[in-house]
PDB file of C-alpha atoms in Angstrom:
ATOM      1  CA  MET A   1    -199.310 -58.910 -48.872  1.00  0.00           C
ATOM      2  CA  ASN A   2    -199.562 -60.897 -44.984  1.00  0.00           C
ATOM      3  CA  LEU A   3    -196.837 -60.667 -42.184  1.00  0.00           C
ATOM      4  CA  SER A   4    -195.270 -64.076 -43.312  1.00  0.00           C
ATOM      5  CA  GLY A   5    -194.821 -62.291 -46.785  1.00  0.00           C
ATOM      6  CA  ILE A   6    -193.038 -59.353 -45.344  1.00  0.00           C
ATOM      7  CA  TRP A   7    -190.943 -61.141 -42.747  1.00  0.00           C
ATOM      8  CA  ASP A   8    -189.661 -63.327 -45.565  1.00  0.00           C
ATOM      9  CA  ILE A   9    -188.616 -60.308 -47.807  1.00  0.00           C
ATOM     10  CA  PHE A  10    -187.068 -58.760 -45.179  1.00  0.00           C
ATOM     11  CA  THR A  11    -185.009 -61.730 -44.051  1.00  0.00           C
ATOM     12  CA  LYS A  12    -183.604 -62.153 -47.423  1.00  0.00           C
ATOM     13  CA  ILE A  13    -182.841 -58.727 -47.794  1.00  0.00           C
ATOM     14  CA  LEU A  14    -180.942 -58.759 -44.304  1.00  0.00           C
ATOM     15  CA  ASP A  15    -179.127 -62.277 -45.510  1.00  0.00           C
ATOM     16  CA  ILE A  16    -178.070 -60.288 -48.956  1.00  0.00           C
ATOM     17  CA  CYS A  17    -176.690 -57.073 -46.523  1.00  0.00           C
ATOM     18  CA  PHE A  18    -174.888 -59.526 -44.380  1.00  0.00           C
ATOM     19  CA  VAL A  19    -173.136 -61.284 -47.370  1.00  0.00           C
ATOM     20  CA  TRP A  20    -172.286 -58.012 -49.082  1.00  0.00           C
ATOM     21  CA  ILE A  21    -170.957 -56.544 -45.758  1.00  0.00           C
ATOM     22  CA  ALA A  22    -168.687 -59.695 -45.459  1.00  0.00           C
ATOM     23  CA  PHE A  23    -167.308 -59.582 -48.909  1.00  0.00           C
ATOM     24  CA  TYR A  24    -166.739 -55.833 -48.505  1.00  0.00           C
ATOM     25  CA  TYR A  25    -164.450 -55.955 -45.302  1.00  0.00           C
ATOM     26  CA  ILE A  26    -162.713 -59.089 -46.782  1.00  0.00           C
ATOM     27  CA  LEU A  27    -161.932 -57.206 -49.999  1.00  0.00           C
ATOM     28  CA  LYS A  28    -160.845 -54.302 -48.489  1.00  0.00           C
ATOM     29  CA  ASN A  29    -158.438 -55.935 -46.177  1.00  0.00           C
ATOM     30  CA  VAL A  30    -157.314 -58.026 -49.243  1.00  0.00           C
ATOM     31  CA  LYS A  31    -156.585 -55.064 -50.834  1.00  0.00           C
ATOM     32  CA  ASN A  32    -153.905 -53.601 -48.104  1.00  0.00           C
ATOM     33  CA  ASN A  33    -152.048 -56.700 -47.748  1.00  0.00           C
ATOM     34  CA  ILE A  34    -149.519 -57.142 -50.574  1.00  0.00           C
ATOM     35  CA  LYS A  35    -149.278 -60.971 -50.781  1.00  0.00           C
ATOM     36  CA  MET A  36    -153.352 -61.663 -50.568  1.00  0.00           C
ATOM     37  CA  VAL A  37    -153.761 -59.561 -53.701  1.00  0.00           C
ATOM     38  CA  LEU A  38    -150.951 -61.686 -55.553  1.00  0.00           C
ATOM     39  CA  ILE A  39    -153.012 -64.908 -54.325  1.00  0.00           C
ATOM     40  CA  VAL A  40    -156.416 -63.618 -55.717  1.00  0.00           C
ATOM     41  CA  LYS A  41    -154.310 -62.901 -58.861  1.00  0.00           C
ATOM     42  CA  GLY A  42    -153.019 -66.264 -59.223  1.00  0.00           C
ATOM     43  CA  VAL A  43    -156.760 -67.909 -58.436  1.00  0.00           C
ATOM     44  CA  ILE A  44    -158.196 -65.829 -61.147  1.00  0.00           C
ATOM     45  CA  LEU A  45    -155.633 -66.933 -63.506  1.00  0.00           C
ATOM     46  CA  ILE A  46    -156.235 -70.417 -63.011  1.00  0.00           C
ATOM     47  CA  LEU A  47    -159.963 -70.092 -63.440  1.00  0.00           C
ATOM     48  CA  ILE A  48    -159.383 -68.350 -66.864  1.00  0.00           C
ATOM     49  CA  VAL A  49    -156.955 -70.731 -67.828  1.00  0.00           C
ATOM     50  CA  LYS A  50    -159.434 -73.846 -67.099  1.00  0.00           C
ATOM     51  CA  VAL A  51    -162.340 -71.854 -68.993  1.00  0.00           C
ATOM     52  CA  LEU A  52    -159.823 -71.488 -72.085  1.00  0.00           C
ATOM     53  CA  SER A  53    -158.774 -75.231 -71.732  1.00  0.00           C
ATOM     54  CA  ASP A  54    -162.586 -76.516 -71.747  1.00  0.00           C
ATOM     55  CA  LEU A  55    -163.278 -74.214 -74.398  1.00  0.00           C
ATOM     56  CA  LEU A  56    -160.197 -75.209 -76.918  1.00  0.00           C
ATOM     57  CA  ASP A  57    -160.358 -78.947 -75.539  1.00  0.00           C
ATOM     58  CA  LEU A  58    -156.999 -79.070 -74.105  1.00  0.00           C
ATOM     59  CA  TYR A  59    -157.307 -82.311 -72.311  1.00  0.00           C
ATOM     60  CA  THR A  60    -154.108 -82.415 -70.443  1.00  0.00           C
ATOM     61  CA  VAL A  61    -154.126 -78.722 -69.328  1.00  0.00           C
ATOM     62  CA  GLY A  62    -157.357 -79.037 -67.987  1.00  0.00           C
ATOM     63  CA  VAL A  63    -156.638 -82.469 -65.956  1.00  0.00           C
ATOM     64  CA  ILE A  64    -153.577 -80.672 -64.259  1.00  0.00           C
ATOM     65  CA  LEU A  65    -155.858 -77.509 -63.512  1.00  0.00           C
ATOM     66  CA  GLU A  66    -158.535 -79.805 -62.164  1.00  0.00           C
ATOM     67  CA  TYR A  67    -156.324 -81.245 -59.569  1.00  0.00           C
ATOM     68  CA  ALA A  68    -154.964 -77.696 -59.197  1.00  0.00           C
ATOM     69  CA  ILE A  69    -158.486 -76.452 -58.383  1.00  0.00           C
ATOM     70  CA  GLN A  70    -159.208 -79.499 -56.295  1.00  0.00           C
ATOM     71  CA  TRP A  71    -156.271 -79.276 -53.787  1.00  0.00           C
ATOM     72  CA  GLY A  72    -155.691 -75.615 -54.312  1.00  0.00           C
ATOM     73  CA  PRO A  73    -157.473 -74.083 -51.500  1.00  0.00           C
ATOM     74  CA  LEU A  74    -155.513 -76.938 -48.968  1.00  0.00           C
ATOM     75  CA  ALA A  75    -152.459 -75.568 -50.442  1.00  0.00           C
ATOM     76  CA  ILE A  76    -153.237 -71.892 -50.259  1.00  0.00           C
ATOM     77  CA  ILE A  77    -154.331 -72.537 -46.611  1.00  0.00           C
ATOM     78  CA  VAL A  78    -151.081 -74.094 -45.845  1.00  0.00           C
ATOM     79  CA  ILE A  79    -148.620 -72.171 -47.592  1.00  0.00           C
ATOM     80  CA  PHE A  80    -150.336 -68.941 -47.255  1.00  0.00           C
ATOM     81  CA  GLN A  81    -151.112 -69.403 -43.369  1.00  0.00           C
ATOM     82  CA  PRO A  82    -149.521 -65.973 -42.182  1.00  0.00           C
ATOM     83  CA  GLU A  83    -151.234 -63.863 -44.868  1.00  0.00           C
ATOM     84  CA  ILE A  84    -154.764 -65.205 -44.253  1.00  0.00           C
ATOM     85  CA  ARG A  85    -154.281 -64.658 -40.118  1.00  0.00           C
ATOM     86  CA  SER A  86    -153.268 -61.487 -40.951  1.00  0.00           C
ATOM     87  CA  VAL A  87    -156.408 -60.691 -42.993  1.00  0.00           C
ATOM     88  CA  LEU A  88    -158.610 -62.075 -40.307  1.00  0.00           C
ATOM     89  CA  GLU A  89    -156.407 -60.391 -37.575  1.00  0.00           C
ATOM     90  CA  SER A  90    -157.408 -57.030 -39.648  1.00  0.00           C
ATOM     91  CA  LEU A  91    -161.046 -57.956 -39.692  1.00  0.00           C
ATOM     92  CA  GLY A  92    -160.938 -58.368 -35.838  1.00  0.00           C
ATOM     93  CA  ARG A  93    -159.213 -55.154 -35.493  1.00  0.00           C
ATOM     94  CA  THR A  94    -161.659 -53.359 -37.632  1.00  0.00           C
ATOM     95  CA  GLN A  95    -163.491 -50.902 -35.377  1.00  0.00           C
ATOM     96  CA  LEU A  96    -167.608 -51.265 -36.981  1.00  0.00           C
ATOM     97  CA  LEU A  97    -168.717 -49.214 -34.562  1.00  0.00           C
ATOM     98  CA  GLY A  98    -166.477 -46.309 -35.160  1.00  0.00           C
ATOM     99  CA  ARG A  99    -164.801 -46.394 -31.464  1.00  0.00           C
ATOM    100  CA  HIS A 100    -161.926 -44.320 -32.124  1.00  0.00           C
ATOM    101  CA  LYS A 101    -162.259 -40.214 -31.600  1.00  0.00           C
ATOM    102  CA  ILE A 102    -163.285 -37.853 -34.374  1.00  0.00           C
ATOM    103  CA  LEU A 103    -161.042 -34.503 -34.151  1.00  0.00           C
ATOM    104  CA  THR A 104    -162.899 -31.378 -34.138  1.00  0.00           C
ATOM    105  CA  VAL A 105    -161.604 -29.146 -36.681  1.00  0.00           C
ATOM    106  CA  ASP A 106    -159.772 -27.287 -34.046  1.00  0.00           C
ATOM    107  CA  GLU A 107    -158.360 -30.356 -32.460  1.00  0.00           C
ATOM    108  CA  ARG A 108    -156.956 -31.656 -36.013  1.00  0.00           C
ATOM    109  CA  GLU A 109    -155.163 -28.359 -36.458  1.00  0.00           C
ATOM    110  CA  LYS A 110    -153.573 -28.682 -33.282  1.00  0.00           C
ATOM    111  CA  VAL A 111    -152.637 -32.244 -34.049  1.00  0.00           C
ATOM    112  CA  VAL A 112    -151.105 -31.009 -37.713  1.00  0.00           C
ATOM    113  CA  TYR A 113    -149.464 -27.934 -35.743  1.00  0.00           C
ATOM    114  CA  GLU A 114    -147.736 -30.120 -33.221  1.00  0.00           C
ATOM    115  CA  ILE A 115    -146.569 -32.841 -35.616  1.00  0.00           C
ATOM    116  CA  MET A 116    -145.383 -30.552 -38.425  1.00  0.00           C
ATOM    117  CA  ARG A 117    -143.201 -28.348 -35.565  1.00  0.00           C
ATOM    118  CA  SER A 118    -141.616 -31.592 -34.137  1.00  0.00           C
ATOM    119  CA  VAL A 119    -141.033 -32.496 -37.763  1.00  0.00           C
ATOM    120  CA  GLU A 120    -139.237 -29.501 -38.636  1.00  0.00           C
ATOM    121  CA  TYR A 121    -136.893 -29.769 -35.843  1.00  0.00           C
ATOM    122  CA  LEU A 122    -136.250 -33.273 -36.474  1.00  0.00           C
ATOM    123  CA  ARG A 123    -135.192 -33.217 -40.369  1.00  0.00           C
ATOM    124  CA  LYS A 124    -133.268 -30.105 -39.400  1.00  0.00           C
ATOM    125  CA  ASN A 125    -131.224 -31.729 -36.764  1.00  0.00           C
ATOM    126  CA  ARG A 126    -131.108 -35.337 -38.781  1.00  0.00           C
ATOM    127  CA  ILE A 127    -133.218 -37.212 -36.050  1.00  0.00           C
ATOM    128  CA  GLY A 128    -134.882 -40.374 -37.638  1.00  0.00           C
ATOM    129  CA  ALA A 129    -138.690 -40.588 -36.566  1.00  0.00           C
ATOM    130  CA  LEU A 130    -141.716 -42.994 -37.197  1.00  0.00           C
ATOM    131  CA  ILE A 131    -145.293 -41.472 -36.338  1.00  0.00           C
ATOM    132  CA  VAL A 132    -148.273 -43.885 -36.757  1.00  0.00           C
ATOM    133  CA  ILE A 133    -151.759 -42.218 -36.825  1.00  0.00           C
ATOM    134  CA  GLU A 134    -154.462 -44.661 -35.926  1.00  0.00           C
ATOM    135  CA  ARG A 135    -157.894 -44.635 -37.902  1.00  0.00           C
ATOM    136  CA  GLU A 136    -160.433 -47.352 -38.105  1.00  0.00           C
ATOM    137  CA  ILE A 137    -158.372 -50.343 -37.668  1.00  0.00           C
ATOM    138  CA  SER A 138    -156.886 -50.687 -34.302  1.00  0.00           C
ATOM    139  CA  LEU A 139    -153.575 -51.223 -33.223  1.00  0.00           C
ATOM    140  CA  GLU A 140    -153.925 -52.544 -30.047  1.00  0.00           C
ATOM    141  CA  GLU A 141    -151.771 -55.382 -30.953  1.00  0.00           C
ATOM    142  CA  TYR A 142    -148.880 -52.883 -31.279  1.00  0.00           C
ATOM    143  CA  ILE A 143    -149.865 -50.478 -28.401  1.00  0.00           C
ATOM    144  CA  LYS A 144    -149.587 -53.567 -25.663  1.00  0.00           C
ATOM    145  CA  ASN A 145    -146.180 -54.425 -26.329  1.00  0.00           C
ATOM    146  CA  ALA A 146    -144.791 -50.960 -26.154  1.00  0.00           C
ATOM    147  CA  THR A 147    -144.252 -48.291 -23.497  1.00  0.00           C
ATOM    148  CA  LYS A 148    -147.328 -46.589 -22.468  1.00  0.00           C
ATOM    149  CA  VAL A 149    -147.462 -42.796 -22.532  1.00  0.00           C
ATOM    150  CA  TYR A 150    -151.188 -41.458 -22.899  1.00  0.00           C
ATOM    151  CA  ALA A 151    -150.444 -37.720 -23.350  1.00  0.00           C
ATOM    152  CA  ASP A 152    -151.640 -34.623 -25.233  1.00  0.00           C
ATOM    153  CA  ILE A 153    -149.621 -34.358 -28.194  1.00  0.00           C
ATOM    154  CA  SER A 154    -146.693 -31.867 -28.116  1.00  0.00           C
ATOM    155  CA  ASP A 155    -143.893 -30.953 -30.574  1.00  0.00           C
ATOM    156  CA  SER A 156    -141.679 -31.241 -27.757  1.00  0.00           C
ATOM    157  CA  LEU A 157    -142.803 -34.436 -26.153  1.00  0.00           C
ATOM    158  CA  LEU A 158    -142.307 -35.948 -29.814  1.00  0.00           C
ATOM    159  CA  GLU A 159    -138.547 -34.353 -29.872  1.00  0.00           C
ATOM    160  CA  THR A 160    -137.846 -35.573 -26.609  1.00  0.00           C
ATOM    161  CA  ILE A 161    -139.310 -39.345 -27.811  1.00  0.00           C
ATOM    162  CA  PHE A 162    -137.077 -39.375 -31.046  1.00  0.00           C
ATOM    163  CA  PHE A 163    -133.817 -37.923 -29.125  1.00  0.00           C
ATOM    164  CA  PRO A 164    -130.886 -39.968 -30.362  1.00  0.00           C
ATOM    165  CA  ASN A 165    -129.739 -40.710 -26.418  1.00  0.00           C
ATOM    166  CA  SER A 166    -133.619 -41.901 -25.741  1.00  0.00           C
ATOM    167  CA  PRO A 167    -134.146 -45.381 -25.200  1.00  0.00           C
ATOM    168  CA  LEU A 168    -137.285 -45.193 -27.199  1.00  0.00           C
ATOM    169  CA  HIS A 169    -135.578 -43.295 -30.238  1.00  0.00           C
ATOM    170  CA  ASP A 170    -135.864 -46.635 -32.431  1.00  0.00           C
ATOM    171  CA  GLY A 171    -139.302 -47.201 -32.123  1.00  0.00           C
ATOM    172  CA  GLY A 172    -142.272 -45.620 -33.369  1.00  0.00           C
ATOM    173  CA  VAL A 173    -144.882 -43.451 -31.688  1.00  0.00           C
ATOM    174  CA  ILE A 174    -148.666 -44.273 -32.155  1.00  0.00           C
ATOM    175  CA  ILE A 175    -151.316 -41.401 -31.530  1.00  0.00           C
ATOM    176  CA  GLN A 176    -155.208 -42.021 -31.031  1.00  0.00           C
ATOM    177  CA  GLY A 177    -156.923 -38.926 -31.610  1.00  0.00           C
ATOM    178  CA  ASP A 178    -154.927 -35.849 -30.204  1.00  0.00           C
ATOM    179  CA  ARG A 179    -153.385 -38.014 -27.732  1.00  0.00           C
ATOM    180  CA  ILE A 180    -149.648 -39.757 -27.917  1.00  0.00           C
ATOM    181  CA  THR A 181    -150.901 -43.362 -26.767  1.00  0.00           C
ATOM    182  CA  CYS A 182    -147.316 -45.239 -26.863  1.00  0.00           C
ATOM    183  CA  ALA A 183    -143.833 -45.154 -27.676  1.00  0.00           C
ATOM    184  CA  GLY A 184    -141.095 -47.698 -28.813  1.00  0.00           C
ATOM    185  CA  ALA A 185    -143.824 -49.516 -30.760  1.00  0.00           C
ATOM    186  CA  VAL A 186    -142.131 -52.055 -32.937  1.00  0.00           C
ATOM    187  CA  PHE A 187    -143.706 -52.468 -36.543  1.00  0.00           C
ATOM    188  CA  LYS A 188    -143.720 -55.485 -39.217  1.00  0.00           C
ATOM    189  CA  THR A 189    -141.482 -54.859 -41.887  1.00  0.00           C
ATOM    190  CA  SER A 190    -143.064 -54.344 -45.605  1.00  0.00           C
ATOM    191  CA  MET A 191    -141.875 -57.615 -47.590  1.00  0.00           C
ATOM    192  CA  ASN A 192    -142.820 -55.728 -50.603  1.00  0.00           C
ATOM    193  CA  PRO A 193    -140.196 -56.882 -53.193  1.00  0.00           C
ATOM    194  CA  ASN A 194    -140.451 -53.538 -55.414  1.00  0.00           C
ATOM    195  CA  VAL A 195    -139.564 -51.677 -52.218  1.00  0.00           C
ATOM    196  CA  SER A 196    -136.219 -49.719 -52.965  1.00  0.00           C
ATOM    197  CA  LYS A 197    -133.375 -51.701 -51.056  1.00  0.00           C
ATOM    198  CA  ARG A 198    -131.933 -47.817 -50.229  1.00  0.00           C
ATOM    199  CA  LEU A 199    -135.094 -47.706 -47.816  1.00  0.00           C
ATOM    200  CA  GLY A 200    -134.002 -48.487 -44.489  1.00  0.00           C
ATOM    201  CA  THR A 201    -135.846 -49.971 -41.564  1.00  0.00           C
ATOM    202  CA  ARG A 202    -137.989 -46.715 -40.775  1.00  0.00           C
ATOM    203  CA  HIS A 203    -139.391 -46.911 -44.120  1.00  0.00           C
ATOM    204  CA  ARG A 204    -139.971 -50.411 -44.177  1.00  0.00           C
ATOM    205  CA  ALA A 205    -141.767 -50.285 -40.967  1.00  0.00           C
ATOM    206  CA  ALA A 206    -144.056 -47.756 -41.982  1.00  0.00           C
ATOM    207  CA  LEU A 207    -144.807 -49.149 -45.380  1.00  0.00           C
ATOM    208  CA  GLY A 208    -145.738 -52.556 -43.234  1.00  0.00           C
ATOM    209  CA  ILE A 209    -148.210 -51.025 -41.109  1.00  0.00           C
ATOM    210  CA  ALA A 210    -150.110 -49.311 -43.793  1.00  0.00           C
ATOM    211  CA  GLU A 211    -150.432 -52.491 -45.724  1.00  0.00           C
ATOM    212  CA  GLU A 212    -152.003 -54.003 -42.924  1.00  0.00           C
ATOM    213  CA  SER A 213    -154.208 -51.260 -41.505  1.00  0.00           C
ATOM    214  CA  ASP A 214    -155.441 -47.504 -42.452  1.00  0.00           C
ATOM    215  CA  ALA A 215    -153.194 -46.038 -40.187  1.00  0.00           C
ATOM    216  CA  ILE A 216    -150.880 -43.048 -41.533  1.00  0.00           C
ATOM    217  CA  ALA A 217    -147.100 -43.473 -40.964  1.00  0.00           C
ATOM    218  CA  LEU A 218    -145.230 -40.516 -40.981  1.00  0.00           C
ATOM    219  CA  VAL A 219    -141.407 -40.717 -41.553  1.00  0.00           C
ATOM    220  CA  VAL A 220    -138.410 -38.681 -40.946  1.00  0.00           C
ATOM    221  CA  SER A 221    -135.130 -40.090 -42.527  1.00  0.00           C
ATOM    222  CA  GLU A 222    -132.245 -40.080 -40.032  1.00  0.00           C
ATOM    223  CA  GLU A 223    -129.696 -40.215 -43.064  1.00  0.00           C
ATOM    224  CA  THR A 224    -131.013 -37.377 -44.824  1.00  0.00           C
ATOM    225  CA  GLY A 225    -133.827 -35.643 -43.192  1.00  0.00           C
ATOM    226  CA  ARG A 226    -136.278 -36.470 -46.015  1.00  0.00           C
ATOM    227  CA  LEU A 227    -139.842 -36.809 -45.373  1.00  0.00           C
ATOM    228  CA  SER A 228    -142.092 -39.513 -46.087  1.00  0.00           C
ATOM    229  CA  ILE A 229    -145.670 -40.624 -45.493  1.00  0.00           C
ATOM    230  CA  ALA A 230    -147.046 -44.210 -45.867  1.00  0.00           C
ATOM    231  CA  VAL A 231    -150.647 -44.706 -46.418  1.00  0.00           C
ATOM    232  CA  ASP A 232    -152.878 -47.181 -48.084  1.00  0.00           C
ATOM    233  CA  SER A 233    -150.385 -49.765 -48.761  1.00  0.00           C
ATOM    234  CA  LYS A 234    -148.157 -46.876 -50.563  1.00  0.00           C
ATOM    235  CA  LEU A 235    -144.976 -44.999 -49.954  1.00  0.00           C
ATOM    236  CA  HIS A 236    -144.949 -41.588 -50.465  1.00  0.00           C
ATOM    237  CA  TYR A 237    -141.146 -40.946 -50.348  1.00  0.00           C
ATOM    238  CA  ASN A 238    -139.186 -37.539 -50.032  1.00  0.00           C
ATOM    239  CA  LEU A 239    -142.068 -35.226 -50.034  1.00  0.00           C
ATOM    240  CA  ASP A 240    -141.014 -31.279 -49.468  1.00  0.00           C
ATOM    241  CA  TYR A 241    -142.571 -29.820 -46.451  1.00  0.00           C
ATOM    242  CA  ASP A 242    -145.640 -28.378 -47.793  1.00  0.00           C
ATOM    243  CA  GLU A 243    -146.537 -31.478 -49.623  1.00  0.00           C
ATOM    244  CA  PHE A 244    -145.765 -33.650 -46.229  1.00  0.00           C
ATOM    245  CA  ARG A 245    -148.243 -31.067 -44.414  1.00  0.00           C
ATOM    246  CA  MET A 246    -151.179 -30.825 -47.190  1.00  0.00           C
ATOM    247  CA  MET A 247    -151.194 -34.738 -47.179  1.00  0.00           C
ATOM    248  CA  LEU A 248    -151.312 -35.308 -43.532  1.00  0.00           C
ATOM    249  CA  ILE A 249    -154.409 -32.735 -43.748  1.00  0.00           C
ATOM    250  CA  ASP A 250    -156.016 -34.428 -46.270  1.00  0.00           C
ATOM    251  CA  GLU A 251    -155.693 -37.666 -44.492  1.00  0.00           C
ATOM    252  CA  LEU A 252    -157.250 -36.728 -41.091  1.00  0.00           C
ATOM    253  CA  LYS A 253    -159.911 -35.404 -42.739  1.00  0.00           C
ATOM    254  CA  PRO A 254    -163.089 -37.694 -42.081  1.00  0.00           C
ATOM    255  CA  LYS A 255    -164.100 -39.815 -44.876  1.00  0.00           C
ATOM    256  CA  MET A 256    -167.874 -37.789 -44.501  1.00  0.00           C
ATOM    257  CA  GLU A 257    -165.937 -34.296 -44.807  1.00  0.00           C
ATOM    258  CA  VAL A 258    -164.036 -35.436 -47.948  1.00  0.00           C
ATOM    259  CA  PHE A 259    -167.270 -36.939 -49.548  1.00  0.00           C
ATOM    260  CA  PHE A 260    -168.983 -33.418 -48.995  1.00  0.00           C
ATOM    261  CA  GLU A 261    -166.095 -31.560 -50.534  1.00  0.00           C
ATOM    262  CA  ALA A 262    -165.829 -33.743 -53.671  1.00  0.00           C
ATOM    263  CA  ASP A 263    -169.719 -33.169 -54.094  1.00  0.00           C
ATOM    264  CA  GLU A 264    -169.029 -29.352 -53.580  1.00  0.00           C
ATOM    265  CA  SER A 265    -166.278 -29.171 -55.930  1.00  0.00           C
ATOM    266  CA  ASP A 266    -168.520 -31.075 -58.728  1.00  0.00           C
ATOM    267  CA  GLY A 267    -171.255 -28.641 -58.115  1.00  0.00           C
ATOM    268  CA  GLU A 268    -168.747 -25.565 -58.903  1.00  0.00           C
ATOM    269  CA  GLY A 269    -167.782 -27.578 -62.131  1.00  0.00           C
ATOM    270  CA  GLU A 270    -171.420 -27.464 -63.204  1.00  0.00           C
TER     271      GLU A 270
END
């Protein structure tokens, strides 16, 4: 095989890889957006009905669906422009080269220790709090409009920020690595219709940031002192202290570490 043939094979493989990477990141961000998931489901349903109408020779249904397919993309762009923009923004915020700091085991333990000490104090004293931990997707959009802190994480600092008389009490704290980057951050609230109407703004804001990024959002309820975690577009409500702590530890683990632990457990089962 000559050099030209090798180069041709290489470019084809590279072309396929780029397409798969693009599909992966698009689907990954669509999965975290409730409205975009509904759009995808609607498109799939229309295509299935179109195939059935062709098989069963349903002329009227077929004509209507042809118009829907012809003008549907334009209608989707116009009607769901905010959701499409949100997905594109998420793609733009994704740190493809892993810029964020990977915590060592000691640093991770310190972060969990300081957060849990503050959470224990906050829940006992019925002080509301929203703590968001950045992972792969950048939260710079929210950081730039918040009050910058850039301090090492500590339970006393978190308690001070969320103290009821503090001007930053109602906003959220964003943690990058093992440092508190900002306080008083304002997040978009979730529009998920399945969320209980009893939940307040903090819980909806936590779910909102979990829907559009891979961040971990920790919530302490001001009214009840209940603990909740929003992650991967899901809100885990009213966790007890140990459940909250274990879930936080699991979510902070690097993906490779989780992968190796899964492999080890599979080996033990054999």
